Coordinates of C-alpha atoms in Angstrom, one line a residue:
M1 CA 19.2 20.2 23.8
Y2 CA 17.9 16.4 23.4
K3 CA 14.7 17.6 25.2
S4 CA 13.8 19.9 22.2
T5 CA 15.1 18.0 19.2
L6 CA 13.7 16.0 16.4
M7 CA 16.3 14.4 14.3
I8 CA 14.8 13.1 11.0
L9 CA 17.0 10.4 8.9
N10 CA 15.5 10.7 5.4
Y11 CA 16.7 9.3 2.5
D12 CA 16.8 10.5 -1.0
E13 CA 14.4 8.9 -3.5
G14 CA 17.3 8.2 -6.0
G15 CA 18.9 5.8 -3.6
Q16 CA 15.8 3.8 -3.3
F17 CA 15.4 0.1 -2.6
F18 CA 13.5 -0.7 -5.9
D19 CA 10.3 -2.5 -5.1
H20 CA 7.2 -3.5 -6.5
M21 CA 4.8 -0.8 -5.2
W22 CA 3.2 1.7 -7.4
T23 CA 4.5 5.0 -6.5
P24 CA 1.5 7.9 -6.3
T25 CA 1.2 10.1 -9.5
P26 CA -1.5 12.5 -10.5
P27 CA -4.1 11.7 -13.1
L28 CA -3.1 13.0 -16.4
K29 CA -6.2 13.3 -18.6
E30 CA -9.9 12.8 -18.7
G31 CA -10.9 9.3 -18.2
G32 CA -7.4 8.6 -16.9
G33 CA -8.5 9.0 -13.2
V34 CA -9.8 11.8 -10.9
S35 CA -8.6 14.1 -8.5
T36 CA -10.3 16.6 -5.9
V37 CA -7.2 18.9 -6.1
T38 CA -5.4 20.5 -9.0
T39 CA -2.5 18.9 -10.5
V40 CA -1.0 22.1 -11.6
G41 CA 3.0 21.8 -10.9
E42 CA 2.7 18.1 -11.1
I43 CA 2.5 17.6 -15.0
T44 CA 5.8 18.4 -17.0
P45 CA 5.3 20.3 -20.2
P46 CA 5.4 17.0 -22.5
G47 CA 2.4 15.8 -20.4
L48 CA 4.1 13.4 -18.2
P49 CA 3.4 13.1 -14.3
I50 CA 6.1 13.7 -11.8
G51 CA 4.5 12.4 -8.7
L52 CA 6.2 10.6 -5.6
G53 CA 9.6 8.7 -5.5
F54 CA 10.1 5.1 -4.8
R55 CA 9.8 4.0 -1.0
V56 CA 12.6 4.7 1.2
P57 CA 13.5 4.3 5.0
A58 CA 13.0 7.2 7.6
L59 CA 13.7 7.5 10.8
L60 CA 12.3 10.1 13.6
V61 CA 14.4 10.2 16.5
S62 CA 13.3 12.4 19.4
P63 CA 11.6 12.2 23.0
W64 CA 8.2 12.3 21.4
S65 CA 8.9 9.2 19.1
R66 CA 10.6 6.7 21.6
G67 CA 9.8 3.1 21.3
D68 CA 9.2 0.7 18.2
F69 CA 6.4 2.7 16.5
V70 CA 5.9 2.5 12.7
L71 CA 4.2 5.2 10.7
S72 CA 2.6 4.0 7.7
D73 CA 0.9 6.9 5.9
V74 CA 2.4 8.0 2.5
Y75 CA 5.2 10.5 3.1
D76 CA 8.0 12.3 1.1
H77 CA 10.2 15.2 1.6
T78 CA 7.1 17.3 1.4
S79 CA 6.2 15.8 4.7
T80 CA 9.4 17.1 6.3
I81 CA 8.6 20.3 4.9
K82 CA 4.9 20.4 6.2
L83 CA 6.3 19.8 9.7
I84 CA 8.8 22.7 9.4
E85 CA 6.0 24.9 8.3
T86 CA 3.8 23.9 11.4
R87 CA 6.7 24.3 13.7
F88 CA 7.8 27.7 12.5
N89 CA 4.6 29.1 11.3
V90 CA 6.2 29.7 7.5
T91 CA 4.7 28.6 4.1
N92 CA 6.7 27.0 1.5
P93 CA 5.4 28.2 -1.9
N94 CA 7.0 25.6 -4.1
L95 CA 4.7 22.6 -2.9
S96 CA 2.3 21.7 -5.6
P97 CA -1.6 21.4 -4.3
W98 CA -1.6 17.8 -5.3
R99 CA 1.7 16.9 -3.5
R100 CA 0.6 18.9 -0.1
A101 CA -2.8 17.2 -0.3
I102 CA -1.9 13.4 -0.6
T103 CA 1.3 13.4 1.5
G104 CA 1.0 13.1 5.4
D105 CA 2.6 15.3 7.9
L106 CA 5.3 13.7 10.0
L107 CA 3.8 15.4 13.1
T108 CA 1.5 12.4 13.2
G109 CA 4.6 10.3 13.9
L110 CA 5.1 12.5 17.3
D111 CA 3.3 11.9 20.6
F112 CA 3.7 15.3 22.4
D113 CA 1.4 13.7 25.4
H114 CA 3.7 11.1 26.4
P115 CA 7.5 12.2 26.1
D116 CA 10.3 10.2 27.2
Y117 CA 13.2 12.8 27.9
S118 CA 15.4 10.3 29.6
W119 CA 18.9 9.9 27.6
P120 CA 18.9 6.9 25.8
D121 CA 21.7 4.1 25.8
L122 CA 23.9 4.8 22.7
P123 CA 26.7 2.6 21.5
D124 CA 30.5 3.8 21.5
T125 CA 31.0 5.1 17.9
S126 CA 34.7 6.3 18.6
G127 CA 35.9 3.4 16.6
Y128 CA 33.5 3.8 13.6
A129 CA 35.7 5.6 11.3
K130 CA 38.5 3.6 11.7
E131 CA 36.7 0.5 11.1
A132 CA 34.8 1.8 8.1
Q133 CA 38.2 3.1 6.5
Q134 CA 39.6 -0.5 6.9
Q135 CA 36.8 -2.1 5.2
C136 CA 37.0 0.2 2.3
N137 CA 40.7 -0.4 1.8
T138 CA 40.7 -4.1 2.5
L139 CA 37.4 -5.9 1.4
P140 CA 36.8 -7.0 -1.9
A141 CA 34.4 -5.2 -4.3
P142 CA 30.7 -6.4 -3.5
R143 CA 29.3 -9.0 -5.9
I144 CA 25.7 -9.6 -6.2
P145 CA 24.9 -13.6 -6.1
S146 CA 23.5 -14.4 -9.4
T147 CA 20.8 -16.9 -7.8
Q148 CA 18.5 -15.0 -5.3
S149 CA 15.2 -15.3 -3.6
F150 CA 12.7 -12.7 -3.0
P151 CA 12.8 -10.9 0.2
V152 CA 10.8 -12.2 3.0
Q153 CA 8.8 -10.2 5.6
E154 CA 10.5 -9.9 9.1
P155 CA 8.4 -11.9 11.7
G156 CA 6.4 -10.2 14.5
T157 CA 4.4 -7.0 14.8
R158 CA 5.3 -3.5 15.7
R159 CA 3.3 -0.8 17.5
S160 CA 1.8 1.4 14.7
R161 CA 0.5 5.2 14.9
A162 CA -3.1 6.0 14.2
L163 CA -3.6 7.7 10.6
P164 CA -5.9 10.3 9.9
H165 CA -7.7 8.1 7.2
V166 CA -11.4 7.0 7.0
F167 CA -12.1 5.6 3.4
L168 CA -15.5 4.6 2.4
V169 CA -15.8 2.8 -1.1
S170 CA -19.3 1.9 -2.9
D171 CA -19.8 0.5 -6.2
S172 CA -22.5 -0.5 -8.7
L173 CA -23.0 -2.4 -11.8
S174 CA -25.1 -1.0 -14.6
A175 CA -28.3 -2.7 -15.4
G176 CA -26.9 -4.7 -18.4
G177 CA -23.6 -5.6 -16.7
T178 CA -21.5 -3.4 -19.2
S179 CA -19.9 -0.9 -16.6
L180 CA -18.7 -0.6 -13.1
A181 CA -19.1 2.7 -11.2
F182 CA -17.6 3.3 -7.7
T183 CA -17.3 6.2 -5.3
I184 CA -14.2 6.8 -3.1
S185 CA -15.3 8.9 0.0
N186 CA -12.5 10.2 2.5
A187 CA -14.1 11.0 5.6
G188 CA -10.8 11.6 7.3
S189 CA -8.6 14.5 7.8
G190 CA -5.8 13.5 5.6
G191 CA -5.8 13.4 1.7
A192 CA -4.8 10.1 -0.1
A193 CA -3.8 8.7 -3.6
F194 CA -5.3 5.8 -4.8
L195 CA -4.6 3.6 -8.0
A196 CA -7.1 1.3 -9.8
Y197 CA -6.5 -1.2 -12.6
D198 CA -8.1 -3.9 -14.7
A199 CA -6.9 -7.0 -13.5
L200 CA -8.1 -9.1 -16.2
N201 CA -6.7 -6.6 -19.1
L202 CA -3.4 -5.3 -17.8
K203 CA -2.0 -4.8 -21.2
A204 CA -4.9 -3.2 -22.9
V205 CA -6.3 -0.8 -20.3
D206 CA -4.4 1.8 -18.4
P207 CA -4.4 2.2 -14.7
R208 CA -6.0 5.1 -13.1
P209 CA -4.8 7.2 -10.3
Y210 CA -7.1 9.2 -7.9
A211 CA -6.4 11.9 -5.3
V212 CA -8.8 12.6 -2.8
E213 CA -8.7 15.1 0.0
G214 CA -10.0 14.7 3.4
G215 CA -13.7 15.5 3.4
K216 CA -14.2 14.9 -0.4
Q217 CA -15.1 12.2 -2.6
V218 CA -14.3 11.2 -6.4
A219 CA -16.4 8.8 -8.7
D220 CA -15.5 7.0 -11.8
V221 CA -16.9 4.5 -14.3
W222 CA -15.0 1.5 -15.8
A223 CA -16.2 -0.6 -19.0
I224 CA -16.4 -4.3 -18.5
T225 CA -14.5 -5.6 -21.4
G226 CA -13.4 -9.0 -22.7
G227 CA -16.6 -10.8 -21.9
A228 CA -18.7 -11.4 -18.8
E229 CA -16.2 -11.7 -16.4
Y230 CA -14.5 -8.6 -14.7
H231 CA -12.0 -7.6 -12.0
I232 CA -11.1 -4.2 -11.0
V233 CA -8.7 -3.6 -8.2
L234 CA -8.4 -0.4 -6.3
H235 CA -5.4 0.3 -4.0
G236 CA -5.0 3.0 -1.2
P237 CA -2.4 3.5 1.5
N238 CA -1.4 1.1 4.3
G239 CA -2.8 -2.0 2.7
Y240 CA -6.2 -0.5 1.9
L241 CA -7.8 -2.6 -1.2
R242 CA -11.0 -3.0 -2.5
S243 CA -11.4 -5.7 -5.3
F244 CA -14.6 -5.6 -7.7
A245 CA -15.0 -8.8 -9.5
G246 CA -17.6 -11.2 -10.8
D247 CA -19.3 -12.7 -13.7
V248 CA -22.3 -10.7 -14.8
G249 CA -23.2 -13.7 -17.3
A250 CA -23.6 -16.2 -14.7
A251 CA -26.2 -17.6 -12.7
G252 CA -29.2 -15.6 -14.5
G253 CA -27.2 -12.3 -14.2
I254 CA -27.8 -11.8 -10.5
G255 CA -24.4 -10.1 -10.4
S256 CA -25.9 -6.9 -11.4
A257 CA -28.6 -7.2 -9.1
V258 CA -26.9 -7.5 -5.8
S259 CA -24.1 -5.7 -4.1
A260 CA -22.1 -5.7 -1.0
A261 CA -20.1 -2.9 0.8
L262 CA -18.1 -2.5 4.1
T263 CA -18.6 0.2 6.6
Y264 CA -17.3 1.0 9.9
D265 CA -18.3 1.1 13.6
A266 CA -15.2 2.2 14.6
P267 CA -15.9 3.0 18.4
S268 CA -16.7 -0.7 18.7
S269 CA -13.8 -2.0 16.6
I270 CA -16.3 -3.7 14.2
V271 CA -16.7 -3.7 10.4
V272 CA -20.1 -4.0 9.1
V273 CA -20.7 -5.9 5.9
E274 CA -23.8 -4.6 4.0
L275 CA -25.3 -7.2 1.8
N276 CA -28.1 -6.0 -0.6
A277 CA -30.4 -8.2 -2.9
T278 CA -33.0 -5.3 -3.3
S279 CA -32.8 -5.7 -7.0
A280 CA -32.9 -9.7 -7.0
T281 CA -36.0 -11.6 -8.0
A282 CA -34.9 -14.5 -6.0
A283 CA -33.3 -15.4 -2.9
V284 CA -29.5 -14.8 -2.9
N285 CA -26.7 -16.8 -0.9
F286 CA -23.7 -14.7 0.4
T287 CA -20.8 -16.2 1.7
I288 CA -18.2 -14.1 3.9
S289 CA -14.6 -15.5 4.2
D290 CA -12.0 -14.4 6.4
N291 CA -8.9 -14.6 4.2
A292 CA -6.0 -14.0 6.9
Y293 CA -7.1 -13.3 10.5
G294 CA -8.7 -16.6 11.7
G295 CA -12.6 -15.9 11.3
S296 CA -14.8 -18.5 10.7
P297 CA -16.7 -18.4 7.1
S298 CA -20.5 -17.5 7.1
T299 CA -23.4 -18.0 5.1
H300 CA -26.3 -15.5 4.8
I301 CA -29.4 -16.0 2.8
V302 CA -31.2 -12.7 1.9
A303 CA -34.3 -12.8 0.2
A304 CA -35.1 -11.1 -3.0
G305 CA -35.6 -7.3 -2.5
G306 CA -34.0 -7.5 1.0
S307 CA -30.9 -6.7 2.6
A308 CA -28.6 -7.9 5.7
S309 CA -25.7 -6.3 7.9
V310 CA -23.2 -8.6 9.3
R311 CA -21.1 -7.2 12.1
I312 CA -17.4 -8.5 12.7
D313 CA -15.3 -7.7 15.5
V314 CA -11.5 -7.0 14.5
S315 CA -10.2 -6.0 17.8
S316 CA -8.2 -9.2 18.1
S317 CA -6.1 -8.3 14.8
G318 CA -5.5 -4.7 15.7
R319 CA -8.5 -3.6 13.6
W320 CA -6.9 -5.4 10.4
Y321 CA -9.4 -7.1 7.9
D322 CA -9.5 -9.1 4.9
L323 CA -12.8 -10.5 3.6
T324 CA -14.1 -12.0 0.7
V325 CA -17.8 -11.7 0.0
A326 CA -19.4 -14.0 -2.9
A327 CA -23.0 -14.2 -4.0
Q328 CA -24.8 -16.6 -5.9
P329 CA -28.4 -17.6 -6.2
A330 CA -29.8 -19.5 -3.0
A331 CA -31.0 -22.5 -5.1
A332 CA -27.5 -23.1 -7.0
G333 CA -24.7 -25.2 -5.8
S334 CA -21.1 -24.3 -5.2
Y335 CA -20.6 -20.5 -5.8
R336 CA -17.2 -21.1 -7.6
R337 CA -17.4 -23.4 -10.7
S338 CA -13.6 -23.8 -10.6
A339 CA -10.5 -22.3 -8.9
A340 CA -10.2 -19.6 -11.6
A341 CA -13.9 -18.9 -12.4
Y342 CA -15.6 -15.8 -10.6
A343 CA -18.6 -16.1 -8.8
P344 CA -21.7 -13.9 -9.8
L345 CA -20.4 -11.2 -7.5
E346 CA -17.2 -11.2 -5.4
R347 CA -15.8 -8.5 -3.3
R348 CA -12.7 -8.3 -1.4
F349 CA -12.3 -5.8 1.3
M350 CA -8.8 -5.2 3.0
G351 CA -7.3 -2.6 5.1
R352 CA -7.1 -1.4 8.7
M353 CA -10.1 0.5 10.4
E354 CA -8.8 3.7 12.0
N355 CA -10.4 5.1 15.2
G356 CA -8.0 7.5 16.3
E357 CA -5.8 5.3 18.4
A358 CA -2.7 3.5 17.9
S359 CA -2.7 -0.2 16.7
I360 CA -0.3 -2.7 15.2
T361 CA 1.4 -3.4 12.1
D362 CA -0.6 -6.3 10.0
P363 CA -0.4 -9.4 11.8
A364 CA -1.1 -11.4 8.6
M365 CA 2.1 -9.9 7.0
A366 CA 3.9 -10.9 10.1
A367 CA 2.9 -14.2 9.7
G368 CA 3.8 -14.8 6.2
I369 CA 0.1 -15.3 5.1
A370 CA -0.2 -15.0 1.5
G371 CA -2.0 -11.9 0.5
F372 CA -4.1 -10.5 -2.5
A373 CA -1.3 -11.0 -5.2
H374 CA -0.5 -14.3 -4.3
D375 CA -4.3 -15.4 -4.5
F376 CA -4.9 -13.8 -7.8
A377 CA -1.8 -15.5 -9.2
R378 CA -3.2 -18.8 -8.3
R379 CA -6.5 -17.8 -9.8
R380 CA -5.1 -16.9 -13.1
G381 CA -2.7 -19.9 -13.2
V382 CA 0.6 -18.2 -12.7
L383 CA 1.0 -20.3 -9.5
P384 CA -0.4 -23.9 -9.1
S385 CA -4.1 -23.9 -7.6
T386 CA -4.5 -27.4 -6.8
A387 CA -1.7 -28.0 -4.1
V388 CA -2.5 -26.9 -0.6
D389 CA 1.0 -26.3 0.2
T390 CA 1.5 -24.0 -2.8
P391 CA 4.8 -22.1 -1.7
S392 CA 4.2 -18.5 -1.7
L393 CA 5.6 -15.8 -4.0
A394 CA 8.2 -14.9 -1.6
R395 CA 9.6 -18.6 -1.6
M396 CA 9.7 -19.0 -5.4
P397 CA 13.2 -18.6 -7.1
H398 CA 14.2 -15.2 -8.3
P399 CA 15.1 -15.5 -12.0
T400 CA 18.9 -15.8 -12.5
L401 CA 21.0 -12.4 -13.1
P402 CA 23.1 -11.9 -15.8
P403 CA 26.8 -11.5 -14.9
E404 CA 26.9 -8.0 -15.9
H405 CA 24.2 -7.1 -13.4
C406 CA 26.3 -8.6 -10.4
I407 CA 29.4 -6.4 -10.3
F408 CA 29.5 -3.1 -9.0
P409 CA 32.3 -1.3 -11.1
R410 CA 35.1 0.4 -9.1
K411 CA 37.9 2.9 -10.5
D412 CA 41.3 2.8 -8.8
G413 CA 39.9 1.3 -5.6
T414 CA 37.5 4.0 -4.9
H415 CA 33.7 4.0 -4.4
K416 CA 31.7 3.5 -7.2
D417 CA 30.0 7.0 -6.8
A418 CA 33.4 8.7 -6.2
R419 CA 34.4 9.8 -9.8
W420 CA 32.7 12.6 -11.5
Q421 CA 32.9 11.0 -15.0
P422 CA 30.4 8.2 -16.1
Y423 CA 32.0 4.9 -16.9
T424 CA 32.7 3.8 -20.3
N425 CA 31.3 0.7 -22.0
S426 CA 34.7 -1.0 -21.9
E427 CA 35.2 -0.1 -18.2
L428 CA 31.8 -1.8 -17.7

């Protein structure tokens, strides 16, 4: 039986470990995001999105998933249903087109070419029920510590399955620097959800969700408000990030006259950074910095009206990359006036290049290297920007929890979920 079995251990969204990640939701209205697929069935009558639930663990146990492989696409219960549809040649009519398009298929976690049919070593579970009953009867009710710390990423990397994603994003500033336009192209076979937000106007400007099916693209335009500086951030699956920032009023306005983009030479495990100064009237100094994987910074002078391509080998990092490109006039001094100020043009490219082959999980995350959120917090003054040994967000103390949030209420010694009626205020 084991040789023909796949066991899926899948948690419910209602029991999630509440985390910081945005959960993919469909666009609601014009100017509030773009989707290549209809959102019918994902918008409630009051006009609210349904979307996916928070992240929860899932395990695939089978001869075709043996080993320490990690699967890092976006999945939900739809993904289990899609696997069943494929296996048994049936169709579930209750899946919305949006949900079907942007969630992955759990089949991508299985390797049918290299199965391991040997019987795995399993622990003796004969005493588990007795031990569990003893714990429930004798251990005190759990109490959450009032002083906590943020969780820390487990060290080390794991093998990681290939994903069906090839995202290419291009952007351009309007001639007057009043708006930023970008296009998300999905050359892969799997659809994906994205979220963009204005990092300098988090309270005033709503985030925008996007959905892009395989082989399609979407385009959108963001107004640059609040002065000459701007910072639009686009997030996608598996650590994919594009950060569009700059100061269109600095250094003679070259921010709207230059551009930078990242493309792939996937067969060679090389990312290609395209530097463009075709609209500039003077030479431009482009600086490329590796934020996480040990690459040396490089400087490239591009003549007015010219362009350049910089090839960077990412094979040693499992094809993960985290690059910042900054541009300033070649005649100027330091491209950044202070730790918080933006260069005339700044672009940050993060993600993993897919080439159809397995890779590893993010080695920068495994090493505890501070990421985009940490860097942005330092730039905006949330964290000190002067000390070299500034602690990461993960090492900062968590706000103290009030006592009423530190107790799991119980009734008559039973589990907190064992009674049907909700607890009264006096019981709480």
